[in-house]
Amino acid sequence: MARATRALLAVLVALVLSGCQSSGGAPGAAPPSTAPSAPRSSTPAAAPPPPPSSPPPAAAPPPGRQLTVQLTGYSFQDNTPPGSSQVCCSVLHSVAGGQGTFEDPITVAVPGSAGQGMLFTQGTRFYLPTVQRYVIVEDSGASAYGLPHLDMWVDGRGGSLSAVENCMDAITGRVPAELNPPPGRPVIAGPIASGYGCHIPRG
């Protein structure tokens, strides 16, 4: 019985040692970490701000009032006094002139006498599509017609009287006009008559 008891005791000791090693791990080994991991945020990341929007385009200026006018021309040769470019009521120009652009319209005369009783006040602007020029009231003395009358400065210095008169005849007539026009209309810049040329649209 002593030998069997010793054998049983040896088996029990082996089982105890085996259980200690399997449950505790290697001697001296650090126990496994049981620290809880950081919780994941359930709040979504904020979206980046949208890019700044461009400002809306500026509204186009409204068109002017549409009229039908009697258009004629006067020149350096037939101004009063002849051979001059004097005006009664200068606004942009000390004498009759201009290039016909929105910024530098050409002088026109309207009915009235020496600036009195003028059909349109000095400084009034028009656009004339038949000659593709902007004009500005800076003179009086035009004849009265049934229609509003604009007598346009054509210049004409350096050309013959007949050439300038032919050019004035070419622009004369009942034509459309735009009162108080906005910028941006088609323009042929320069005087109507210069030298022997008549600078108006063709066709």
PDB file of C-alpha atoms in Angstrom, residues 11 16 30 45 50 53 85 110 130 144 148 161 164 168 173-174 177 190 202:
ATOM      1  CA  VAL A  11       0.082  12.122  -9.703  1.00  0.00           C
ATOM      2  CA  VAL A  16      -1.567  20.660  -9.147  1.00  0.00           C
ATOM      3  CA  ALA A  30       2.746  40.395 -16.786  1.00  0.00           C
ATOM      4  CA  ALA A  45     -16.906  65.244 -38.024  1.00  0.00           C
ATOM      5  CA  PRO A  50     -18.550  76.022 -48.278  1.00  0.00           C
ATOM      6  CA  SER A  53     -19.957  82.554 -53.215  1.00  0.00           C
ATOM      7  CA  SER A  85     -17.109 125.873 -83.476  1.00  0.00           C
ATOM      8  CA  VAL A 110     -31.756 121.810 -80.348  1.00  0.00           C
ATOM      9  CA  THR A 130     -28.172 105.543 -87.733  1.00  0.00           C
ATOM     10  CA  ALA A 144     -38.398 123.736 -85.062  1.00  0.00           C
ATOM     11  CA  PRO A 148     -37.933 116.840 -81.902  1.00  0.00           C
ATOM     12  CA  LEU A 161     -17.963 122.712 -98.439  1.00  0.00           C
ATOM     13  CA  VAL A 164     -19.297 118.302 -95.966  1.00  0.00           C
ATOM     14  CA  MET A 168     -24.763 116.180 -93.825  1.00  0.00           C
ATOM     15  CA  GLY A 173     -33.943 112.416 -91.989  1.00  0.00           C
ATOM     16  CA  ARG A 174     -36.459 111.055 -89.531  1.00  0.00           C
ATOM     17  CA  ALA A 177     -33.033 108.075 -81.116  1.00  0.00           C
ATOM     18  CA  GLY A 190     -14.682 110.195 -84.334  1.00  0.00           C
ATOM     19  CA  ARG A 202     -22.837 101.754 -94.644  1.00  0.00           C
TER      20      ARG A 202
END
